[in-house]
PDB file of C-alpha atoms and ligand atoms in Angstrom:
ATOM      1  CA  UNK A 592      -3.011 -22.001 -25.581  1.00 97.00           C
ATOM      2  CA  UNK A 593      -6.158 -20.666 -27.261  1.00 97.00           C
ATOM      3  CA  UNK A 594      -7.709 -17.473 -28.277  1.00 97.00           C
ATOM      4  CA  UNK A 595     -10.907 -15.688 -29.401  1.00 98.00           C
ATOM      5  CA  UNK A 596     -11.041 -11.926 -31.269  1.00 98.00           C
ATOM      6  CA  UNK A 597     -13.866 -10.293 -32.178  1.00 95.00           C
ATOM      7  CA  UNK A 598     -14.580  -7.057 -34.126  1.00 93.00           C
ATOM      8  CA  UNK A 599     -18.459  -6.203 -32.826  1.00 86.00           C
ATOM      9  CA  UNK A 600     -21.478  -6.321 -35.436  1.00 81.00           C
ATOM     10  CA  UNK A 601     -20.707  -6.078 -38.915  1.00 63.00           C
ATOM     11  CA  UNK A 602     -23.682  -4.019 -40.454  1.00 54.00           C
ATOM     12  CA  UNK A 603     -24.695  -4.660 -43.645  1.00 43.00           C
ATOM     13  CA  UNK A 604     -26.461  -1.489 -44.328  1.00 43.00           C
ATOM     14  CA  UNK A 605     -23.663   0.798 -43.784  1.00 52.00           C
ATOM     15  CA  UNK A 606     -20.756  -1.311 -44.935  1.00 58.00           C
ATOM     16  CA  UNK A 607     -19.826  -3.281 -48.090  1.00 65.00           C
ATOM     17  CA  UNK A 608     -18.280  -6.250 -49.312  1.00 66.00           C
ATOM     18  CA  UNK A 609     -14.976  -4.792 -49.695  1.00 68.00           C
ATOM     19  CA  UNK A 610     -15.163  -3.733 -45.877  1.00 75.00           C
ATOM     20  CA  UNK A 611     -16.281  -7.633 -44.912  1.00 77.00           C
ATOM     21  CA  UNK A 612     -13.208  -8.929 -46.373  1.00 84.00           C
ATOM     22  CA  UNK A 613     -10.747  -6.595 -45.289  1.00 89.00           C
ATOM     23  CA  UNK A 614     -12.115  -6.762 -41.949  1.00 87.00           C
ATOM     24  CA  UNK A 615     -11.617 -10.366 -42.138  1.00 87.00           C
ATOM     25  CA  UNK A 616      -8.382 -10.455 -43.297  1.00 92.00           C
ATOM     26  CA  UNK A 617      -7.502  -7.723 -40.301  1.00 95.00           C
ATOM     27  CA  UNK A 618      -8.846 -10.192 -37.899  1.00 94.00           C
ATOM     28  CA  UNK A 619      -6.993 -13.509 -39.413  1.00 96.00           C
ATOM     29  CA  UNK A 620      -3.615 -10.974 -39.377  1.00 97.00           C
ATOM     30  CA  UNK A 621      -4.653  -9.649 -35.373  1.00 98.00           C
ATOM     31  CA  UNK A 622      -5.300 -13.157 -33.962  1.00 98.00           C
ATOM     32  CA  UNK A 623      -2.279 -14.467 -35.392  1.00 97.00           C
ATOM     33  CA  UNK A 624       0.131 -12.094 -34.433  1.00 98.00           C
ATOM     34  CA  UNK A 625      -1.538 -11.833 -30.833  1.00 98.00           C
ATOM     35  CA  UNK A 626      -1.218 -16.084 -30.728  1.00 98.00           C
ATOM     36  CA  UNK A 627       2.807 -15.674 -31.117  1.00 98.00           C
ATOM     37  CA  UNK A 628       2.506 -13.090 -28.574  1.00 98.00           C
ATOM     38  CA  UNK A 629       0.813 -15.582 -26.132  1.00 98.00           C
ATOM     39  CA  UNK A 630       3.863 -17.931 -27.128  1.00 97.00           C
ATOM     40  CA  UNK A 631       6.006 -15.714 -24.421  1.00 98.00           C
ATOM     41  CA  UNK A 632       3.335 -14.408 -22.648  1.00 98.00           C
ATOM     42  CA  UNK A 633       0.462 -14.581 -20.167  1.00 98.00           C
ATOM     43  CA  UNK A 634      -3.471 -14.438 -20.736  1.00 98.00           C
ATOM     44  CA  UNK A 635      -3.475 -11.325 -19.301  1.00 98.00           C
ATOM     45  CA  UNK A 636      -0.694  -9.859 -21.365  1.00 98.00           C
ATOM     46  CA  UNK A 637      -2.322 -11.158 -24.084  1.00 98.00           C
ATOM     47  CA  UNK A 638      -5.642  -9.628 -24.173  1.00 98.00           C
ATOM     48  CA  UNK A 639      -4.266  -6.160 -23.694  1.00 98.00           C
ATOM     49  CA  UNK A 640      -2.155  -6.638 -27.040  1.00 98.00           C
ATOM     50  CA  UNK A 641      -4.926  -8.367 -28.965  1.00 98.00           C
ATOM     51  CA  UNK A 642      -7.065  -5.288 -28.091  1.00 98.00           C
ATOM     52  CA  UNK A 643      -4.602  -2.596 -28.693  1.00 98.00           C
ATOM     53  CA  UNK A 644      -4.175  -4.070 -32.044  1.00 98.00           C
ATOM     54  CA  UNK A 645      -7.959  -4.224 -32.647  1.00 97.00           C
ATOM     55  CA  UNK A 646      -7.911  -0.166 -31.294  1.00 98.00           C
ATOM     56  CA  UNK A 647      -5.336   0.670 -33.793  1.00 98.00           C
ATOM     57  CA  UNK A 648      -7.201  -0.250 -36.836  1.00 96.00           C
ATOM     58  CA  UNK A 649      -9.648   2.289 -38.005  1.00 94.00           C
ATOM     59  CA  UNK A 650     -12.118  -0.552 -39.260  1.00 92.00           C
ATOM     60  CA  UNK A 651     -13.223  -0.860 -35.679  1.00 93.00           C
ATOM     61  CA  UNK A 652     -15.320   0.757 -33.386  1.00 93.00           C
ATOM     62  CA  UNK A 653     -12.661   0.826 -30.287  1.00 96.00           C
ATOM     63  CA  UNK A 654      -9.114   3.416 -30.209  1.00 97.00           C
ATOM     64  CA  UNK A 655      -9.004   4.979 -33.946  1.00 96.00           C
ATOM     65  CA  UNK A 656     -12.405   4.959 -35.425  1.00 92.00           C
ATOM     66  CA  UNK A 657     -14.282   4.922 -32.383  1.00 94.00           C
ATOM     67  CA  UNK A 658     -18.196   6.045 -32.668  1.00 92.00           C
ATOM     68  CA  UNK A 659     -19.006  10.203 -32.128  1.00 93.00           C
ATOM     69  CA  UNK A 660     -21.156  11.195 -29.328  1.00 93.00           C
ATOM     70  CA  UNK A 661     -24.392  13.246 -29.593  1.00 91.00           C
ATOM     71  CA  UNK A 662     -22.476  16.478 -28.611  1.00 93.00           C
ATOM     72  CA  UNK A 663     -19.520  15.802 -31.006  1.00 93.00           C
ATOM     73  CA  UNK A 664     -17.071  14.578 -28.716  1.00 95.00           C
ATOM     74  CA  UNK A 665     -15.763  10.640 -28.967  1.00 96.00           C
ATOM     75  CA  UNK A 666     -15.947   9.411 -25.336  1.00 97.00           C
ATOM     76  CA  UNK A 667     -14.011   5.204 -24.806  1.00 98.00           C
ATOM     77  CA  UNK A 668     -14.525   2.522 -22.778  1.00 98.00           C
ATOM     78  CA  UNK A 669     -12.673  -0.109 -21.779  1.00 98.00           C
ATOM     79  CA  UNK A 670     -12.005  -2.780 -19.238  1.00 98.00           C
ATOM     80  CA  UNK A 671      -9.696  -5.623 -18.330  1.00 98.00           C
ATOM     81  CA  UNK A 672     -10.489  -8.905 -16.522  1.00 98.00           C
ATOM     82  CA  UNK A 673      -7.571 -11.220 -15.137  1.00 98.00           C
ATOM     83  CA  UNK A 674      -9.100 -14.501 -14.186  1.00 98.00           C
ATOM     84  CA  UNK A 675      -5.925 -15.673 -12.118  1.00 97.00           C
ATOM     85  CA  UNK A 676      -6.064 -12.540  -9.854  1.00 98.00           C
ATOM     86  CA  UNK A 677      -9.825 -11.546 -10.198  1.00 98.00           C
ATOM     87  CA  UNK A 678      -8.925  -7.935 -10.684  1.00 98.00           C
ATOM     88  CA  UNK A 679     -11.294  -6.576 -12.873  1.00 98.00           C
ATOM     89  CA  UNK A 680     -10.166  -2.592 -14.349  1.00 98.00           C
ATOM     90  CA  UNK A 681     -11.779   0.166 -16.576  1.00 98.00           C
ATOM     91  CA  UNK A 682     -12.155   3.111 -17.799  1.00 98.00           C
ATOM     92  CA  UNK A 683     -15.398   4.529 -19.068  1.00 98.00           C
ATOM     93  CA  UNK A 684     -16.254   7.599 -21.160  1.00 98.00           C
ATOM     94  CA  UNK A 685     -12.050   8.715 -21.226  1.00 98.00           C
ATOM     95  CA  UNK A 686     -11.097  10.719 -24.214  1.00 98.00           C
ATOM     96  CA  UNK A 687      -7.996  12.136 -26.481  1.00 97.00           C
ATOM     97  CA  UNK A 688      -5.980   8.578 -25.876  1.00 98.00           C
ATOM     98  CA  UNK A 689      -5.113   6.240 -28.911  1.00 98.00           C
ATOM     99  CA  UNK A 690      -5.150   3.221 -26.497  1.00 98.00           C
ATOM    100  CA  UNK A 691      -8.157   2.979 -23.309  1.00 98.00           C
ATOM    101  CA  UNK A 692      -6.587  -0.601 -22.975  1.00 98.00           C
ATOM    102  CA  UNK A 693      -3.268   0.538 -21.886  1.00 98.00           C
ATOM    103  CA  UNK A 694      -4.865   2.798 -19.573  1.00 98.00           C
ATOM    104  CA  UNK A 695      -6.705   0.050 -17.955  1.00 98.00           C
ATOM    105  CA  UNK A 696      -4.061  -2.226 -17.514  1.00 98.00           C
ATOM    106  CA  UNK A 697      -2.082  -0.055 -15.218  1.00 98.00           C
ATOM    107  CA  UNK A 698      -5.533   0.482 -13.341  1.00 98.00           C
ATOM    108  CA  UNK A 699      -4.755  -3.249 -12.270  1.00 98.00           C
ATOM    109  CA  UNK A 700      -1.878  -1.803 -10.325  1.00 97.00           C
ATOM    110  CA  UNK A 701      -3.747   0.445  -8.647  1.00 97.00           C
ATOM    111  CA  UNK A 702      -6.607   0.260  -5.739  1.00 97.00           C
ATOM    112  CA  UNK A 703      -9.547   2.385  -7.522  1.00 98.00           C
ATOM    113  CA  UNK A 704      -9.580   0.389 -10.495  1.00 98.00           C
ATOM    114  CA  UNK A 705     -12.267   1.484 -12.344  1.00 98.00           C
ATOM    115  CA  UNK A 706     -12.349   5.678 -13.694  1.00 98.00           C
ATOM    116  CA  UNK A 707     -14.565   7.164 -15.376  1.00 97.00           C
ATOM    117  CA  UNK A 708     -14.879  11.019 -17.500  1.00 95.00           C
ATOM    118  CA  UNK A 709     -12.121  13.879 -16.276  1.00 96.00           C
ATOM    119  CA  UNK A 710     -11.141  11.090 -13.585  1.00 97.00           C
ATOM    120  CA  UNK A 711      -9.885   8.831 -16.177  1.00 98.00           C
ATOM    121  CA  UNK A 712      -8.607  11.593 -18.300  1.00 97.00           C
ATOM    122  CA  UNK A 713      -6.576  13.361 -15.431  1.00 98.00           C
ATOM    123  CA  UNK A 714      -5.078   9.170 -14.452  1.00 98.00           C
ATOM    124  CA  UNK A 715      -4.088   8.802 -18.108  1.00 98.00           C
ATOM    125  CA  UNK A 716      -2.268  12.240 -18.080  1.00 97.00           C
ATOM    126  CA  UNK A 717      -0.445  11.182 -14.965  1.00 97.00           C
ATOM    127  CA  UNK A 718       1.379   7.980 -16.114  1.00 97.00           C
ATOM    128  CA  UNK A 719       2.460   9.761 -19.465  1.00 97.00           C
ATOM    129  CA  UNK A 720      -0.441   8.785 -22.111  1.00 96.00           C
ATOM    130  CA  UNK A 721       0.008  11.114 -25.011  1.00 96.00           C
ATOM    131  CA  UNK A 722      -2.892  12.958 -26.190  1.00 96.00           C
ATOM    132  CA  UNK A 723      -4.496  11.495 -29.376  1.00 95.00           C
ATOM    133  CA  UNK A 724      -7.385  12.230 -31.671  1.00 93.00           C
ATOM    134  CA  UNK A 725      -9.236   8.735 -32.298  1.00 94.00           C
ATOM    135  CA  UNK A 726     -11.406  10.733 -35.482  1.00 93.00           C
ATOM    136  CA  UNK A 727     -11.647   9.244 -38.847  1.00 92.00           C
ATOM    137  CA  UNK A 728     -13.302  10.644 -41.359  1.00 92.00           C
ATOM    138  CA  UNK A 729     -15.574   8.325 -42.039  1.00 87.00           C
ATOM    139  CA  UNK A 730     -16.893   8.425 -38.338  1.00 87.00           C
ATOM    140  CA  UNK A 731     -17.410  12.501 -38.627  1.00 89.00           C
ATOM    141  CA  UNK A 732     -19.158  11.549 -42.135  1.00 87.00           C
ATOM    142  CA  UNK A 733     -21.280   9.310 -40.537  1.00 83.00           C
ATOM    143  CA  UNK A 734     -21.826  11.198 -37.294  1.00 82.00           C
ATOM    144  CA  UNK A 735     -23.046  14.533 -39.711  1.00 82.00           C
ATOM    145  CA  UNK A 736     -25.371  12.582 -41.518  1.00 79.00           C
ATOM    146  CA  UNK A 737     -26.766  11.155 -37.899  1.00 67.00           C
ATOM    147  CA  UNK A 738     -26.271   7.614 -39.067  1.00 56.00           C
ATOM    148  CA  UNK A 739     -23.469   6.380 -36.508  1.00 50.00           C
ATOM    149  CA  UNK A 740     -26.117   4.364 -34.388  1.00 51.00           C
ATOM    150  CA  UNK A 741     -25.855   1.875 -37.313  1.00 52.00           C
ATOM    151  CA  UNK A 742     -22.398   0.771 -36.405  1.00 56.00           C
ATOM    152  CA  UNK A 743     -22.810  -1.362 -33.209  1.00 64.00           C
ATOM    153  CA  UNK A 744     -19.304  -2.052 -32.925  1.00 77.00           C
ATOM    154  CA  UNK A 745     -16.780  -3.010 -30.510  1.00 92.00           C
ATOM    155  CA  UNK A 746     -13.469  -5.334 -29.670  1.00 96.00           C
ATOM    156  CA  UNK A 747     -12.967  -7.844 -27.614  1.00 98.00           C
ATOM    157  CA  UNK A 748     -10.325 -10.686 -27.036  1.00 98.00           C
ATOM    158  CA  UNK A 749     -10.067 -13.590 -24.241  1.00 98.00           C
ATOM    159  CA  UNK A 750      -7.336 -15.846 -24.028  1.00 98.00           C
ATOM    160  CA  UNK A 751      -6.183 -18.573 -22.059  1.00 98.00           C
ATOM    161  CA  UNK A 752      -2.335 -19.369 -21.762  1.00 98.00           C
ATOM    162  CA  UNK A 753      -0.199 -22.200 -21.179  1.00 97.00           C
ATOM    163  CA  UNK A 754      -0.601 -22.059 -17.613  1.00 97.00           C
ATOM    164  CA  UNK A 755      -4.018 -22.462 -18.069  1.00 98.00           C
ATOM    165  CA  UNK A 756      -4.758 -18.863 -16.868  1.00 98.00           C
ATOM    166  CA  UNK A 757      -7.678 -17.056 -18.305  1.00 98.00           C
ATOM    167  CA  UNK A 758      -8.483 -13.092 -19.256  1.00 98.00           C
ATOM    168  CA  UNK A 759     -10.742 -11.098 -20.794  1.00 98.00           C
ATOM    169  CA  UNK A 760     -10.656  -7.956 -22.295  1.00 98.00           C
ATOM    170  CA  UNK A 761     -12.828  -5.306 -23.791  1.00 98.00           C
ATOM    171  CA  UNK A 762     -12.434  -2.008 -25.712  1.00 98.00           C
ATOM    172  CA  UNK A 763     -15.794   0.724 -27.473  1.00 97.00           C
ATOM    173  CA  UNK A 764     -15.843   3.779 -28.669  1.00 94.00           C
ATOM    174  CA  UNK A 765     -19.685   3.259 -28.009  1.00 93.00           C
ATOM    175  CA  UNK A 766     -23.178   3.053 -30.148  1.00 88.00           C
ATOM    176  CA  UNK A 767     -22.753   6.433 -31.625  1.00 87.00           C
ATOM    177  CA  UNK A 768     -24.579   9.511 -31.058  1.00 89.00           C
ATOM    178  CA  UNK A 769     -25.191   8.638 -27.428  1.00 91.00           C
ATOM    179  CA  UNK A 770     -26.061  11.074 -24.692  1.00 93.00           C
ATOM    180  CA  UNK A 771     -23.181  12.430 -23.064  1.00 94.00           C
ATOM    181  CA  UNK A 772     -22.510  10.628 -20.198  1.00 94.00           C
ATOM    182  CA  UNK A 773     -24.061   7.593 -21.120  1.00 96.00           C
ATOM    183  CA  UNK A 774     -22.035   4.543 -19.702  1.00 96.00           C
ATOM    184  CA  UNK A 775     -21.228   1.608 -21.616  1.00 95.00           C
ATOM    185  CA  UNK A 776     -21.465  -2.271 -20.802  1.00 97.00           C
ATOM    186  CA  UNK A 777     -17.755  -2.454 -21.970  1.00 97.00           C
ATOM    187  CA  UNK A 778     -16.066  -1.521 -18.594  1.00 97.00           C
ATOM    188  CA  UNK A 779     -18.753  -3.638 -16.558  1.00 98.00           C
ATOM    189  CA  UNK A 780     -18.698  -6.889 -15.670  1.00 98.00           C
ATOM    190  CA  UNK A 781     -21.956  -7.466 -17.568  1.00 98.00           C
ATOM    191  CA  UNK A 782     -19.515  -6.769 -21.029  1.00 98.00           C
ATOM    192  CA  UNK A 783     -16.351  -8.880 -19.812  1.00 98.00           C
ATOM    193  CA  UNK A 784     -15.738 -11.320 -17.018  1.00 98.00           C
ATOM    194  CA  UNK A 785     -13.391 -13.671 -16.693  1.00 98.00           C
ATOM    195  CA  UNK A 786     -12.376 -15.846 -13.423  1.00 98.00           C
ATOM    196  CA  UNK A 787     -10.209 -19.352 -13.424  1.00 98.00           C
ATOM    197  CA  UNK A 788     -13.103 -21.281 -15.246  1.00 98.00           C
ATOM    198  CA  UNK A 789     -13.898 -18.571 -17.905  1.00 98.00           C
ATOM    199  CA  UNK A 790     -13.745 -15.721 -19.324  1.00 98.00           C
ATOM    200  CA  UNK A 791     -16.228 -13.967 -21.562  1.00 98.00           C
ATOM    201  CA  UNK A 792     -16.255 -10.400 -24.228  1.00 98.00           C
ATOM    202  CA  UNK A 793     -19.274  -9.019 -25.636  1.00 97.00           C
ATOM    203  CA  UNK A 794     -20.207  -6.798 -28.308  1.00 96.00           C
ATOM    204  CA  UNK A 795     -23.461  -5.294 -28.980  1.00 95.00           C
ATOM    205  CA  UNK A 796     -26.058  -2.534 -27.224  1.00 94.00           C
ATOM    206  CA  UNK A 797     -24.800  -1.618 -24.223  1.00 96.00           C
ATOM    207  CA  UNK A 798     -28.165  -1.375 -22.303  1.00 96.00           C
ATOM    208  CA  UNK A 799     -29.715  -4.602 -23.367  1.00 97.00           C
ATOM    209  CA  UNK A 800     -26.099  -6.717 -22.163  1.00 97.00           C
ATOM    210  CA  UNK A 801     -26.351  -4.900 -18.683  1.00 98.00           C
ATOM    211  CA  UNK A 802     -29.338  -5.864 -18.886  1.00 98.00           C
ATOM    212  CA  UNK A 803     -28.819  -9.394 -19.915  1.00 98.00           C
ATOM    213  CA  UNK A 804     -25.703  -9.375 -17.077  1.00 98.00           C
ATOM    214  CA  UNK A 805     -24.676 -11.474 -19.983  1.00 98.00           C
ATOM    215  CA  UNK A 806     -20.694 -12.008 -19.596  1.00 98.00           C
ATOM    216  CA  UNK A 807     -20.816 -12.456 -15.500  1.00 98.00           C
ATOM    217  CA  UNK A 808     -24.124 -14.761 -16.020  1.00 98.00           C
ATOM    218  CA  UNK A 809     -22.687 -16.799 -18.723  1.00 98.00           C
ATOM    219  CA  UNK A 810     -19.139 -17.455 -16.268  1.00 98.00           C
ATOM    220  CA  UNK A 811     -20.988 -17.807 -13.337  1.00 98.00           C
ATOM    221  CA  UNK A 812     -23.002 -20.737 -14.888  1.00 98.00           C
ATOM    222  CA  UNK A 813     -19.593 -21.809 -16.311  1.00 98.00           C
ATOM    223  CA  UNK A 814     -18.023 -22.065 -12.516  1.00 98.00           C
ATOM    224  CA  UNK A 815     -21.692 -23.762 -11.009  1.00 98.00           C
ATOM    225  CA  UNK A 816     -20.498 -26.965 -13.443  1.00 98.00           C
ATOM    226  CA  UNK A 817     -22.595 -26.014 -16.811  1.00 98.00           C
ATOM    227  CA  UNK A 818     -20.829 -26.450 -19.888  1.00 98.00           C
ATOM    228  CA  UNK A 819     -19.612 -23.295 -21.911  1.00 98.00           C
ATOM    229  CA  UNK A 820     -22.260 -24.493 -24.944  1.00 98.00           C
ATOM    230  CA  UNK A 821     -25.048 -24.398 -22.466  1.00 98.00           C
ATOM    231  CA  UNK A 822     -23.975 -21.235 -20.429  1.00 98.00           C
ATOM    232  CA  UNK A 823     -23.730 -19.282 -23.533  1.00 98.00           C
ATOM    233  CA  UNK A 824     -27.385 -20.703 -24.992  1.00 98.00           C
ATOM    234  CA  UNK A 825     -29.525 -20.405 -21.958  1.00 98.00           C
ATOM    235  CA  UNK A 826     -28.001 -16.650 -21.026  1.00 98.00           C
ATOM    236  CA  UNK A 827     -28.778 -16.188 -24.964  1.00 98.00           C
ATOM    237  CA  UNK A 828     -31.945 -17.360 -24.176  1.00 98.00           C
ATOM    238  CA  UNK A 829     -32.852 -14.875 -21.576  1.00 98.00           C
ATOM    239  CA  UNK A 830     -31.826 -12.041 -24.086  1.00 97.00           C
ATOM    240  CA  UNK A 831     -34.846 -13.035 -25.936  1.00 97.00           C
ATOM    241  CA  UNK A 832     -37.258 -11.841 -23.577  1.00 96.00           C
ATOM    242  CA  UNK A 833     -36.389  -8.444 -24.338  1.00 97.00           C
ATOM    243  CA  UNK A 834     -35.109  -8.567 -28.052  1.00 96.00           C
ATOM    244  CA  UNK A 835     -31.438  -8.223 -26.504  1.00 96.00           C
ATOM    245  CA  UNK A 836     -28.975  -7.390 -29.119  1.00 95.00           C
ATOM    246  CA  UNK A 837     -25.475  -8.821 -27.993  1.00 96.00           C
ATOM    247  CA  UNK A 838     -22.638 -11.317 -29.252  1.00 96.00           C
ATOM    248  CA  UNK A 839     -20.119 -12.464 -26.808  1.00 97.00           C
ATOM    249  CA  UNK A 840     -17.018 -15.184 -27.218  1.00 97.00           C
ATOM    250  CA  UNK A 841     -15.916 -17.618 -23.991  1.00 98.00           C
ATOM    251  CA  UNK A 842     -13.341 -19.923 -23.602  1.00 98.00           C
ATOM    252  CA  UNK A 843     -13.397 -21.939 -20.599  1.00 98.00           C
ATOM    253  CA  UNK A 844     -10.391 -23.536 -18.575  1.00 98.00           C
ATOM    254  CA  UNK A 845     -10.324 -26.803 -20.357  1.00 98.00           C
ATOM    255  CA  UNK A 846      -9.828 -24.272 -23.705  1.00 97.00           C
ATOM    256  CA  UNK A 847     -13.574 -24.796 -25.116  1.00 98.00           C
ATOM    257  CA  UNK A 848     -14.741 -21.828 -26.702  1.00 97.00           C
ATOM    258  CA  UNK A 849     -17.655 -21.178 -27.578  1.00 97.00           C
ATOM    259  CA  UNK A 850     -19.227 -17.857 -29.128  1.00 96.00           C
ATOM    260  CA  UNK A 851     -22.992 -17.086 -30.336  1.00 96.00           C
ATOM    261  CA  UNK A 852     -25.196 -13.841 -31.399  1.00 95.00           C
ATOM    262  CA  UNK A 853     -28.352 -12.507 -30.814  1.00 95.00           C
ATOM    263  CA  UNK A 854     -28.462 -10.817 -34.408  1.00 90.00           C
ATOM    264  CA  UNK A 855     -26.535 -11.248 -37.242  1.00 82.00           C
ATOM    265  CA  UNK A 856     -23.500 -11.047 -37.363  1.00 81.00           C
ATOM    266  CA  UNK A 857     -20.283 -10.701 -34.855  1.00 85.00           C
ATOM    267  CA  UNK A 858     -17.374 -10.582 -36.664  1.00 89.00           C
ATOM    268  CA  UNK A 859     -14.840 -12.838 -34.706  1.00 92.00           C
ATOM    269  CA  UNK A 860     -11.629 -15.240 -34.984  1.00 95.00           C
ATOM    270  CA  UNK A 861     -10.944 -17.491 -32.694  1.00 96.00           C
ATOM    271  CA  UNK A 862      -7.077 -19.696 -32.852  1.00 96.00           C
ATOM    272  CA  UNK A 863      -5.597 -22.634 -31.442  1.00 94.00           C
ATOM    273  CA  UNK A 864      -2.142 -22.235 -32.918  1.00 93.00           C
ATOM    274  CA  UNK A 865      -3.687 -24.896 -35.930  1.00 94.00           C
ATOM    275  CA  UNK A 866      -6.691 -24.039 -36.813  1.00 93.00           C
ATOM    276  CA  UNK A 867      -7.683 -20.399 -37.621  1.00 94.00           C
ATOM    277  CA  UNK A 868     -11.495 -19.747 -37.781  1.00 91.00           C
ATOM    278  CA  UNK A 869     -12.802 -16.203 -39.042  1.00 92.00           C
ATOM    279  CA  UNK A 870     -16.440 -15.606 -38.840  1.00 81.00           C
ATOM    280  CA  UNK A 871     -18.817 -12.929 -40.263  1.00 68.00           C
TER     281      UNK A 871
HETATM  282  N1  LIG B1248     -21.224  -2.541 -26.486  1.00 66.97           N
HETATM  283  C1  LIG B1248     -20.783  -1.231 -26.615  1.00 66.97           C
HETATM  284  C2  LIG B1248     -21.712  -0.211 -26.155  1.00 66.97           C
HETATM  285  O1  LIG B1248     -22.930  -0.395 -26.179  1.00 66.97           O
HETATM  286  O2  LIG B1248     -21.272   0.845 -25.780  1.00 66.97           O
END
């Protein structure tokens, strides 16, 4: 049983010190207490809990704390990928809900699986999601002074459980001061894929990891025989050609991970139930 975490970008300019190590220590706590949860419970299971945790924290860009949209309205995205089943679910651009993850798991019950605007709004309503304000203050702060594109941002977590089954999921409240309407990479399969050989998150611009088709290409190479290390560096490579800004974190069936960046610097965990690795 393994797992990977990660937190998006951590920007330098708009955050401090202080922030680095709390954020740290909020990851260290997260992966830990989503590792005894994976104990009793599968991949899939897992990666929904590891994510709602990561929403519930204001420090990151996902559930409380997500990113403002050009028109002043916070707009979430999500997705869920269960390697065992192949069921990929989202929800893009859904609003007034603490948790887009919960939403999307019970999408995996369901035969559209992926909703987007009043769609996914009107879906949430129906199986009893409260309505929630994800604001923080610092996010309207930011979002007056027209600085939220600096916090590229987002969670992610994929797992793989004693079975050997892999997920991946995927939760942003987006780059910040977007266009209405806009559609992130987070509820694509360009953002997280996951099948029985891997499974892959990714943080970063949206447009340049559709672009990149970075979590699909890096699992696809996985399941045509190339090693996680080598997917992740020669879909990395490709990124280059267009100054792609993206992070992303894999594990692989035989429990490699592997994780790399574009740009300084994900912020990421990644446990094996002995050692506990937090990066920044
Ligand atoms: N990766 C999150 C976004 O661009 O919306």
């Amino acid at each position: 049983m393994k797992l990977l975490i990660h937190g998006g970008f951590f920007s330098e300019s708009s955050q401090s010190i202080e922030t680095k190590l709390v954020k740290q220590q909020a990851m260290s706590q997260i992966i830990r207490d989503a590792y005894v949860y994976l104990k009793e419970h599968t991949a899939k299971q897992t990666v929904v809990y590891a994510v709602k945790l990561l929403e519930d924290n204001p420090l990151f860009n996902a559930g409380i704390g997500s990113q403002i949209q050009r028109d002043g309205i916070i707009r979430m995205s999500a997705s869920l990928m269960d390697g065992k089943t192949k069921k990929f679910s989202g929800v893009i651009n859904i609003q007034q809900i603490k948790n887009p993850i919960e939403v999307v798991s019970c999408l995996q019950e369901v035969d559209d699986r992926v909703l987007g605007g009043e769609g996914a709004n009107t879906f949430a309503q129906h199986i009893g999601t409260e309505s929630y304000s994800t604001e923080i203050p610092q996010r309207r702060k930011e979002y007056e002074e027209k600085l939220a594109a600096t916090g590229i941002g987002t969670v992610g977590c994929v797992a793989i459980d004693a079975h050997g089954n892999l997920a991946a999921a995927t939760s942003t409240g987006g780059k910040g001061f977007e266009i209405p309407g806009r559609i992130s990479d987070s509820a694509t399969v360009a953002g997280n894929y996951a099948n029985g050989e891997c499974a892959v998150s990714c943080t970063g611009v949206g447009e340049d990891i559709v672009s990149g088709a970075l979590a699909a290409k890096i699992v696809t190479r996985v399941t045509d025989g190339i090693e996680i290390k080598s997917a992740f560096e020669k879909s990395f490579l490709e990124l280059e050609e267009f100054d792609g800004f993206a992070g992303a974190i894999g594990i692989d069936k035989n429990g490699a991970m592997y994780w790399q960046e574009s740009h300084p610097q994900i912020v990421f965990a990644a446990y094996d139930g002995l050692e506990l690795t937090v990066f920044q």
